[in-house]
Amino acid sequence: GENVEQHPSTLSVQEGDSAVIKCTYSDSASNYFPWYKQELGKGPQLIIDIRSNVGEKKDQRIAVTLNKTAKHFSLHITETQPEDSAVYFCAANTNSGYALNFGKGTSLLVTP
Amino acid sequence: DAGITQSPRYKITETGRQVTLMCHQTWSHSYMFWYRQDLGHGLRLIYYSAAADITDKGEVPDGYVVSRSKTENFPLTLESATRSQTSVYFCAIRPKGHTYEQYFGPGTRLTVT
């Protein structure tokens, strides 16, 4: 499938700091970009998403930005808390529209 | 709560055996998906289904079979399990009225010895 590249693979921040995770995609037809949070032993949980007609979306401490020209989008978490520690996945819809291509994940650790 | 259950949650099987993983949803959503999750590969789509009796291949379908005789169930069968199919398997649904959003079940951890 089309590639979704995600960086960094691991990220460690101190409580209260901000965390930024970046993704790039290759399919210019992609127009839906979700972010998932996965805690140990659980399924991925949709936390925020953005569509191509919007440049930024915010929900409390998390925000996502999209640059369609450059084909990249980012997740921003402000005022991080220990419970934000998890693996985060970005994704983009495929040209078929039905499926999602996922990045390989970022393991975020928030230390008190 | 997306109303998705997966069974079993854990399974150990031997190479060459047939094993079926079940996904059940409570709300009759049309679209259902099977993904596998492996370290270094993230989540990869195996098969998906747009409705009862309509299924299609994803990125990594080889060695897997699916069926969807009832809207609420989407079983995934490994006809002859191999060690490379050791993975965590996730079922997902796309709710009615939503264009792209997918919600995941709790997963099944499968080990093939």
PDB file of C-alpha atoms in Angstrom:
ATOM      1  CA  GLY A   1       0.000   0.000   0.000  1.00  0.00           C
ATOM      2  CA  GLU A   2       0.930   3.640   0.005  1.00  0.00           C
ATOM      3  CA  ASN A   3       3.515   4.560   2.616  1.00  0.00           C
ATOM      4  CA  VAL A   4       2.950   6.514   5.790  1.00  0.00           C
ATOM      5  CA  GLU A   5       6.201   7.391   7.502  1.00  0.00           C
ATOM      6  CA  GLN A   6       6.166   8.304  11.190  1.00  0.00           C
ATOM      7  CA  HIS A   7       8.879   9.917  13.338  1.00  0.00           C
ATOM      8  CA  PRO A   8      10.255   9.579  15.900  1.00  0.00           C
ATOM      9  CA  SER A   9       9.870   5.927  16.812  1.00  0.00           C
ATOM     10  CA  THR A  10      10.435   6.730  20.489  1.00  0.00           C
ATOM     11  CA  LEU A  11       9.969   9.964  22.384  1.00  0.00           C
ATOM     12  CA  SER A  12      10.625  10.739  26.032  1.00  0.00           C
ATOM     13  CA  VAL A  13       9.455  13.993  27.604  1.00  0.00           C
ATOM     14  CA  GLN A  14       9.084  15.332  31.094  1.00  0.00           C
ATOM     15  CA  GLU A  15       5.668  15.879  32.553  1.00  0.00           C
ATOM     16  CA  GLY A  16       4.332  19.270  31.545  1.00  0.00           C
ATOM     17  CA  ASP A  17       6.419  19.504  28.386  1.00  0.00           C
ATOM     18  CA  SER A  18       5.007  19.293  24.856  1.00  0.00           C
ATOM     19  CA  ALA A  19       5.351  16.308  22.534  1.00  0.00           C
ATOM     20  CA  VAL A  20       5.243  16.407  18.739  1.00  0.00           C
ATOM     21  CA  ILE A  21       4.953  13.405  16.432  1.00  0.00           C
ATOM     22  CA  LYS A  22       5.258  13.822  12.671  1.00  0.00           C
ATOM     23  CA  CYS A  23       3.985  11.795   9.732  1.00  0.00           C
ATOM     24  CA  THR A  24       4.351  12.013   5.977  1.00  0.00           C
ATOM     25  CA  TYR A  25       2.242  10.271   3.353  1.00  0.00           C
ATOM     26  CA  SER A  26       2.731   9.559  -0.309  1.00  0.00           C
ATOM     27  CA  ASP A  27      -0.784   9.222  -1.783  1.00  0.00           C
ATOM     28  CA  SER A  28      -1.937  12.650  -2.950  1.00  0.00           C
ATOM     29  CA  ALA A  29      -5.521  11.346  -2.980  1.00  0.00           C
ATOM     30  CA  SER A  30      -5.528  10.809   0.808  1.00  0.00           C
ATOM     31  CA  ASN A  31      -7.917  13.199   2.523  1.00  0.00           C
ATOM     32  CA  TYR A  32      -8.444  11.729   6.001  1.00  0.00           C
ATOM     33  CA  PHE A  33      -5.738  11.578   8.674  1.00  0.00           C
ATOM     34  CA  PRO A  34      -6.528  10.014  12.064  1.00  0.00           C
ATOM     35  CA  TRP A  35      -4.356   9.547  15.118  1.00  0.00           C
ATOM     36  CA  TYR A  36      -4.667   6.570  17.436  1.00  0.00           C
ATOM     37  CA  LYS A  37      -3.418   5.985  20.967  1.00  0.00           C
ATOM     38  CA  GLN A  38      -2.669   2.423  22.023  1.00  0.00           C
ATOM     39  CA  GLU A  39      -2.107   1.476  25.636  1.00  0.00           C
ATOM     40  CA  LEU A  40      -0.457  -1.793  26.579  1.00  0.00           C
ATOM     41  CA  GLY A  41      -2.691  -4.784  25.945  1.00  0.00           C
ATOM     42  CA  LYS A  42      -5.473  -2.749  24.348  1.00  0.00           C
ATOM     43  CA  GLY A  43      -6.688  -1.928  20.877  1.00  0.00           C
ATOM     44  CA  PRO A  44      -5.871   1.403  19.201  1.00  0.00           C
ATOM     45  CA  GLN A  45      -8.170   4.218  20.273  1.00  0.00           C
ATOM     46  CA  LEU A  46      -9.063   7.050  17.890  1.00  0.00           C
ATOM     47  CA  ILE A  47      -8.119  10.292  19.646  1.00  0.00           C
ATOM     48  CA  ILE A  48      -8.316  12.937  16.924  1.00  0.00           C
ATOM     49  CA  ASP A  49      -8.578  13.169  13.156  1.00  0.00           C
ATOM     50  CA  ILE A  50      -8.352  15.802  10.458  1.00  0.00           C
ATOM     51  CA  ARG A  51      -9.625  16.077   6.920  1.00  0.00           C
ATOM     52  CA  SER A  52      -7.892  17.696   4.006  1.00  0.00           C
ATOM     53  CA  ASN A  53     -10.139  20.759   3.955  1.00  0.00           C
ATOM     54  CA  VAL A  54      -8.873  21.790   7.404  1.00  0.00           C
ATOM     55  CA  GLY A  55      -5.361  22.880   8.354  1.00  0.00           C
ATOM     56  CA  GLU A  56      -5.571  22.452  12.099  1.00  0.00           C
ATOM     57  CA  LYS A  57      -7.854  20.850  14.661  1.00  0.00           C
ATOM     58  CA  LYS A  58      -7.655  21.045  18.429  1.00  0.00           C
ATOM     59  CA  ASP A  59      -9.234  19.065  21.247  1.00  0.00           C
ATOM     60  CA  GLN A  60      -8.167  20.191  24.704  1.00  0.00           C
ATOM     61  CA  ARG A  61      -4.473  19.288  25.043  1.00  0.00           C
ATOM     62  CA  ILE A  62      -4.102  17.606  21.677  1.00  0.00           C
ATOM     63  CA  ALA A  63      -3.972  19.189  18.247  1.00  0.00           C
ATOM     64  CA  VAL A  64      -3.268  18.008  14.743  1.00  0.00           C
ATOM     65  CA  THR A  65      -1.910  20.088  11.879  1.00  0.00           C
ATOM     66  CA  LEU A  66      -1.966  19.197   8.195  1.00  0.00           C
ATOM     67  CA  ASN A  67       0.120  20.504   5.311  1.00  0.00           C
ATOM     68  CA  LYS A  68      -1.372  18.972   2.160  1.00  0.00           C
ATOM     69  CA  THR A  69       1.163  20.597  -0.145  1.00  0.00           C
ATOM     70  CA  ALA A  70       4.056  19.020   1.717  1.00  0.00           C
ATOM     71  CA  LYS A  71       2.048  15.859   2.497  1.00  0.00           C
ATOM     72  CA  HIS A  72       2.743  15.860   6.176  1.00  0.00           C
ATOM     73  CA  PHE A  73       0.716  16.079   9.353  1.00  0.00           C
ATOM     74  CA  SER A  74       1.638  16.262  13.005  1.00  0.00           C
ATOM     75  CA  LEU A  75       0.226  15.479  16.434  1.00  0.00           C
ATOM     76  CA  HIS A  76       0.892  17.965  19.212  1.00  0.00           C
ATOM     77  CA  ILE A  77       0.299  17.125  22.860  1.00  0.00           C
ATOM     78  CA  THR A  78       0.699  19.996  25.319  1.00  0.00           C
ATOM     79  CA  GLU A  79       1.106  19.853  29.093  1.00  0.00           C
ATOM     80  CA  THR A  80       1.889  16.143  28.915  1.00  0.00           C
ATOM     81  CA  GLN A  81       0.878  13.878  31.773  1.00  0.00           C
ATOM     82  CA  PRO A  82       2.098  10.383  32.718  1.00  0.00           C
ATOM     83  CA  GLU A  83      -1.190   8.920  31.448  1.00  0.00           C
ATOM     84  CA  ASP A  84      -0.281  10.186  27.962  1.00  0.00           C
ATOM     85  CA  SER A  85       2.398   7.469  27.875  1.00  0.00           C
ATOM     86  CA  ALA A  86       1.394   5.055  25.110  1.00  0.00           C
ATOM     87  CA  VAL A  87       2.118   4.173  21.497  1.00  0.00           C
ATOM     88  CA  TYR A  88       0.669   6.644  19.007  1.00  0.00           C
ATOM     89  CA  PHE A  89      -0.110   5.781  15.399  1.00  0.00           C
ATOM     90  CA  CYS A  90      -0.866   8.093  12.514  1.00  0.00           C
ATOM     91  CA  ALA A  91      -2.758   6.905   9.456  1.00  0.00           C
ATOM     92  CA  ALA A  92      -4.038   8.062   6.089  1.00  0.00           C
ATOM     93  CA  ASN A  93      -6.882   6.707   4.018  1.00  0.00           C
ATOM     94  CA  THR A  94      -6.001   4.848   0.859  1.00  0.00           C
ATOM     95  CA  ASN A  95      -6.985   5.657  -2.702  1.00  0.00           C
ATOM     96  CA  SER A  96      -9.733   3.064  -2.408  1.00  0.00           C
ATOM     97  CA  GLY A  97     -11.155   5.140   0.439  1.00  0.00           C
ATOM     98  CA  TYR A  98     -12.040   2.161   2.563  1.00  0.00           C
ATOM     99  CA  ALA A  99      -8.848   1.239   4.333  1.00  0.00           C
ATOM    100  CA  LEU A 100      -6.241   3.066   6.362  1.00  0.00           C
ATOM    101  CA  ASN A 101      -2.477   2.889   5.969  1.00  0.00           C
ATOM    102  CA  PHE A 102      -0.742   3.214   9.327  1.00  0.00           C
ATOM    103  CA  GLY A 103       2.616   4.563  10.370  1.00  0.00           C
ATOM    104  CA  LYS A 104       4.794   2.258  12.438  1.00  0.00           C
ATOM    105  CA  GLY A 105       4.060   4.021  15.698  1.00  0.00           C
ATOM    106  CA  THR A 106       5.747   6.280  18.233  1.00  0.00           C
ATOM    107  CA  SER A 107       6.279   5.095  21.773  1.00  0.00           C
ATOM    108  CA  LEU A 108       5.792   8.132  24.006  1.00  0.00           C
ATOM    109  CA  LEU A 109       7.043   8.084  27.577  1.00  0.00           C
ATOM    110  CA  VAL A 110       6.117  10.917  29.921  1.00  0.00           C
ATOM    111  CA  THR A 111       8.257  10.932  33.033  1.00  0.00           C
ATOM    112  CA  PRO A 112       7.070  12.610  36.249  1.00  0.00           C
TER     113      PRO A 112
ATOM    114  CA  ASP B   1     -17.595   1.793  23.322  1.00  0.00           C
ATOM    115  CA  ALA B   2     -17.530   0.605  19.712  1.00  0.00           C
ATOM    116  CA  GLY B   3     -19.375  -2.587  20.621  1.00  0.00           C
ATOM    117  CA  ILE B   4     -16.720  -4.925  19.238  1.00  0.00           C
ATOM    118  CA  THR B   5     -15.759  -8.199  20.853  1.00  0.00           C
ATOM    119  CA  GLN B   6     -12.996 -10.516  19.732  1.00  0.00           C
ATOM    120  CA  SER B   7     -12.559 -14.124  20.718  1.00  0.00           C
ATOM    121  CA  PRO B   8     -10.475 -15.758  21.859  1.00  0.00           C
ATOM    122  CA  ARG B   9      -8.307 -13.050  23.413  1.00  0.00           C
ATOM    123  CA  TYR B  10      -5.310 -15.396  23.534  1.00  0.00           C
ATOM    124  CA  LYS B  11      -4.581 -18.480  21.443  1.00  0.00           C
ATOM    125  CA  ILE B  12      -1.635 -20.815  21.100  1.00  0.00           C
ATOM    126  CA  THR B  13      -1.692 -23.237  18.191  1.00  0.00           C
ATOM    127  CA  GLU B  14       0.697 -25.487  16.330  1.00  0.00           C
ATOM    128  CA  THR B  15       2.076 -25.061  12.838  1.00  0.00           C
ATOM    129  CA  GLY B  16      -0.262 -26.527  10.248  1.00  0.00           C
ATOM    130  CA  ARG B  17      -3.428 -26.315  12.333  1.00  0.00           C
ATOM    131  CA  GLN B  18      -6.503 -24.393  11.315  1.00  0.00           C
ATOM    132  CA  VAL B  19      -7.565 -21.623  13.644  1.00  0.00           C
ATOM    133  CA  THR B  20     -10.452 -19.161  13.496  1.00  0.00           C
ATOM    134  CA  LEU B  21     -10.521 -15.784  15.160  1.00  0.00           C
ATOM    135  CA  MET B  22     -13.929 -14.267  15.688  1.00  0.00           C
ATOM    136  CA  CYS B  23     -15.019 -10.655  15.552  1.00  0.00           C
ATOM    137  CA  HIS B  24     -18.521  -9.704  16.664  1.00  0.00           C
ATOM    138  CA  GLN B  25     -20.152  -6.290  16.605  1.00  0.00           C
ATOM    139  CA  THR B  26     -23.363  -5.314  18.305  1.00  0.00           C
ATOM    140  CA  TRP B  27     -24.590  -2.452  16.098  1.00  0.00           C
ATOM    141  CA  SER B  28     -24.838  -3.850  12.536  1.00  0.00           C
ATOM    142  CA  HIS B  29     -22.236  -1.538  11.056  1.00  0.00           C
ATOM    143  CA  SER B  30     -21.560  -2.296   7.404  1.00  0.00           C
ATOM    144  CA  TYR B  31     -17.780  -2.095   7.214  1.00  0.00           C
ATOM    145  CA  MET B  32     -15.537  -4.440   9.147  1.00  0.00           C
ATOM    146  CA  PHE B  33     -11.761  -4.865   8.925  1.00  0.00           C
ATOM    147  CA  TRP B  34      -9.043  -7.279  10.046  1.00  0.00           C
ATOM    148  CA  TYR B  35      -5.548  -5.987  10.807  1.00  0.00           C
ATOM    149  CA  ARG B  36      -2.437  -7.653  12.138  1.00  0.00           C
ATOM    150  CA  GLN B  37       0.048  -5.815  14.326  1.00  0.00           C
ATOM    151  CA  ASP B  38       3.719  -6.742  14.395  1.00  0.00           C
ATOM    152  CA  LEU B  39       6.723  -4.971  15.866  1.00  0.00           C
ATOM    153  CA  GLY B  40       8.374  -2.887  13.185  1.00  0.00           C
ATOM    154  CA  HIS B  41       5.377  -3.050  10.855  1.00  0.00           C
ATOM    155  CA  GLY B  42       2.618  -1.240  12.667  1.00  0.00           C
ATOM    156  CA  LEU B  43      -0.893  -2.243  11.640  1.00  0.00           C
ATOM    157  CA  ARG B  44      -1.446  -3.922   8.292  1.00  0.00           C
ATOM    158  CA  LEU B  45      -4.787  -4.653   6.683  1.00  0.00           C
ATOM    159  CA  ILE B  46      -5.535  -8.314   5.963  1.00  0.00           C
ATOM    160  CA  TYR B  47      -9.122  -8.250   4.680  1.00  0.00           C
ATOM    161  CA  TYR B  48     -12.141  -6.026   4.874  1.00  0.00           C
ATOM    162  CA  SER B  49     -15.842  -6.358   4.270  1.00  0.00           C
ATOM    163  CA  ALA B  50     -18.296  -3.744   3.045  1.00  0.00           C
ATOM    164  CA  ALA B  51     -21.401  -5.772   3.916  1.00  0.00           C
ATOM    165  CA  ALA B  52     -22.605  -9.312   4.393  1.00  0.00           C
ATOM    166  CA  ASP B  53     -21.216 -11.551   1.633  1.00  0.00           C
ATOM    167  CA  ILE B  54     -18.897  -8.780   0.341  1.00  0.00           C
ATOM    168  CA  THR B  55     -15.216  -9.106   1.213  1.00  0.00           C
ATOM    169  CA  ASP B  56     -11.976  -7.875  -0.320  1.00  0.00           C
ATOM    170  CA  LYS B  57      -8.249  -8.305   0.167  1.00  0.00           C
ATOM    171  CA  GLY B  58      -6.040  -5.872   1.983  1.00  0.00           C
ATOM    172  CA  GLU B  59      -2.280  -5.520   2.025  1.00  0.00           C
ATOM    173  CA  VAL B  60      -1.376  -8.949   3.493  1.00  0.00           C
ATOM    174  CA  PRO B  61      -4.137 -11.496   2.674  1.00  0.00           C
ATOM    175  CA  ASP B  62      -2.013 -14.573   1.921  1.00  0.00           C
ATOM    176  CA  GLY B  63      -2.686 -17.481   4.269  1.00  0.00           C
ATOM    177  CA  TYR B  64      -5.987 -16.044   5.523  1.00  0.00           C
ATOM    178  CA  VAL B  65      -9.625 -16.636   4.639  1.00  0.00           C
ATOM    179  CA  VAL B  66     -12.627 -14.559   5.679  1.00  0.00           C
ATOM    180  CA  SER B  67     -16.357 -14.890   5.411  1.00  0.00           C
ATOM    181  CA  ARG B  68     -19.309 -12.718   6.348  1.00  0.00           C
ATOM    182  CA  SER B  69     -22.570 -14.591   6.252  1.00  0.00           C
ATOM    183  CA  LYS B  70     -24.051 -12.362   8.983  1.00  0.00           C
ATOM    184  CA  THR B  71     -23.556  -8.615   9.285  1.00  0.00           C
ATOM    185  CA  GLU B  72     -22.492  -8.809  12.926  1.00  0.00           C
ATOM    186  CA  ASN B  73     -19.783 -11.480  12.550  1.00  0.00           C
ATOM    187  CA  PHE B  74     -16.542 -11.371  10.603  1.00  0.00           C
ATOM    188  CA  PRO B  75     -14.412 -14.475  11.272  1.00  0.00           C
ATOM    189  CA  LEU B  76     -10.791 -14.706  10.172  1.00  0.00           C
ATOM    190  CA  THR B  77      -9.464 -18.203   9.465  1.00  0.00           C
ATOM    191  CA  LEU B  78      -5.874 -19.320   9.182  1.00  0.00           C
ATOM    192  CA  GLU B  79      -6.262 -22.505   7.170  1.00  0.00           C
ATOM    193  CA  SER B  80      -2.774 -23.858   7.946  1.00  0.00           C
ATOM    194  CA  ALA B  81      -1.070 -21.706  10.546  1.00  0.00           C
ATOM    195  CA  THR B  82       2.586 -20.773  10.139  1.00  0.00           C
ATOM    196  CA  ARG B  83       5.004 -19.227  12.644  1.00  0.00           C
ATOM    197  CA  SER B  84       5.050 -16.035  10.586  1.00  0.00           C
ATOM    198  CA  GLN B  85       1.373 -15.603  11.476  1.00  0.00           C
ATOM    199  CA  THR B  86       2.236 -15.164  15.144  1.00  0.00           C
ATOM    200  CA  SER B  87       0.862 -11.687  15.753  1.00  0.00           C
ATOM    201  CA  VAL B  88      -1.787  -9.606  17.453  1.00  0.00           C
ATOM    202  CA  TYR B  89      -4.955  -9.441  15.381  1.00  0.00           C
ATOM    203  CA  PHE B  90      -7.366  -6.534  15.553  1.00  0.00           C
ATOM    204  CA  CYS B  91     -10.848  -6.255  14.191  1.00  0.00           C
ATOM    205  CA  ALA B  92     -12.226  -2.807  13.404  1.00  0.00           C
ATOM    206  CA  ILE B  93     -15.552  -1.343  12.323  1.00  0.00           C
ATOM    207  CA  ARG B  94     -16.577   1.780  10.509  1.00  0.00           C
ATOM    208  CA  PRO B  95     -19.780   3.166  11.999  1.00  0.00           C
ATOM    209  CA  LYS B  96     -22.784   3.862   9.854  1.00  0.00           C
ATOM    210  CA  GLY B  97     -22.875   7.400   8.558  1.00  0.00           C
ATOM    211  CA  HIS B  98     -19.124   7.817   8.922  1.00  0.00           C
ATOM    212  CA  THR B  99     -16.948   8.035   5.859  1.00  0.00           C
ATOM    213  CA  TYR B 100     -13.558   6.955   7.140  1.00  0.00           C
ATOM    214  CA  GLU B 101     -13.431   6.580  10.922  1.00  0.00           C
ATOM    215  CA  GLN B 102     -12.496   3.158  12.234  1.00  0.00           C
ATOM    216  CA  TYR B 103     -12.815   1.832  15.765  1.00  0.00           C
ATOM    217  CA  PHE B 104     -10.886  -1.156  17.010  1.00  0.00           C
ATOM    218  CA  GLY B 105     -11.649  -4.167  19.136  1.00  0.00           C
ATOM    219  CA  PRO B 106      -9.440  -5.373  22.006  1.00  0.00           C
ATOM    220  CA  GLY B 107      -7.378  -7.763  19.873  1.00  0.00           C
ATOM    221  CA  THR B 108      -6.424 -11.441  19.831  1.00  0.00           C
ATOM    222  CA  ARG B 109      -2.859 -12.466  20.583  1.00  0.00           C
ATOM    223  CA  LEU B 110      -2.043 -15.544  18.487  1.00  0.00           C
ATOM    224  CA  THR B 111       1.087 -17.616  18.922  1.00  0.00           C
ATOM    225  CA  VAL B 112       1.946 -20.330  16.410  1.00  0.00           C
ATOM    226  CA  THR B 113       4.514 -22.820  17.702  1.00  0.00           C
TER     227      THR B 113
END
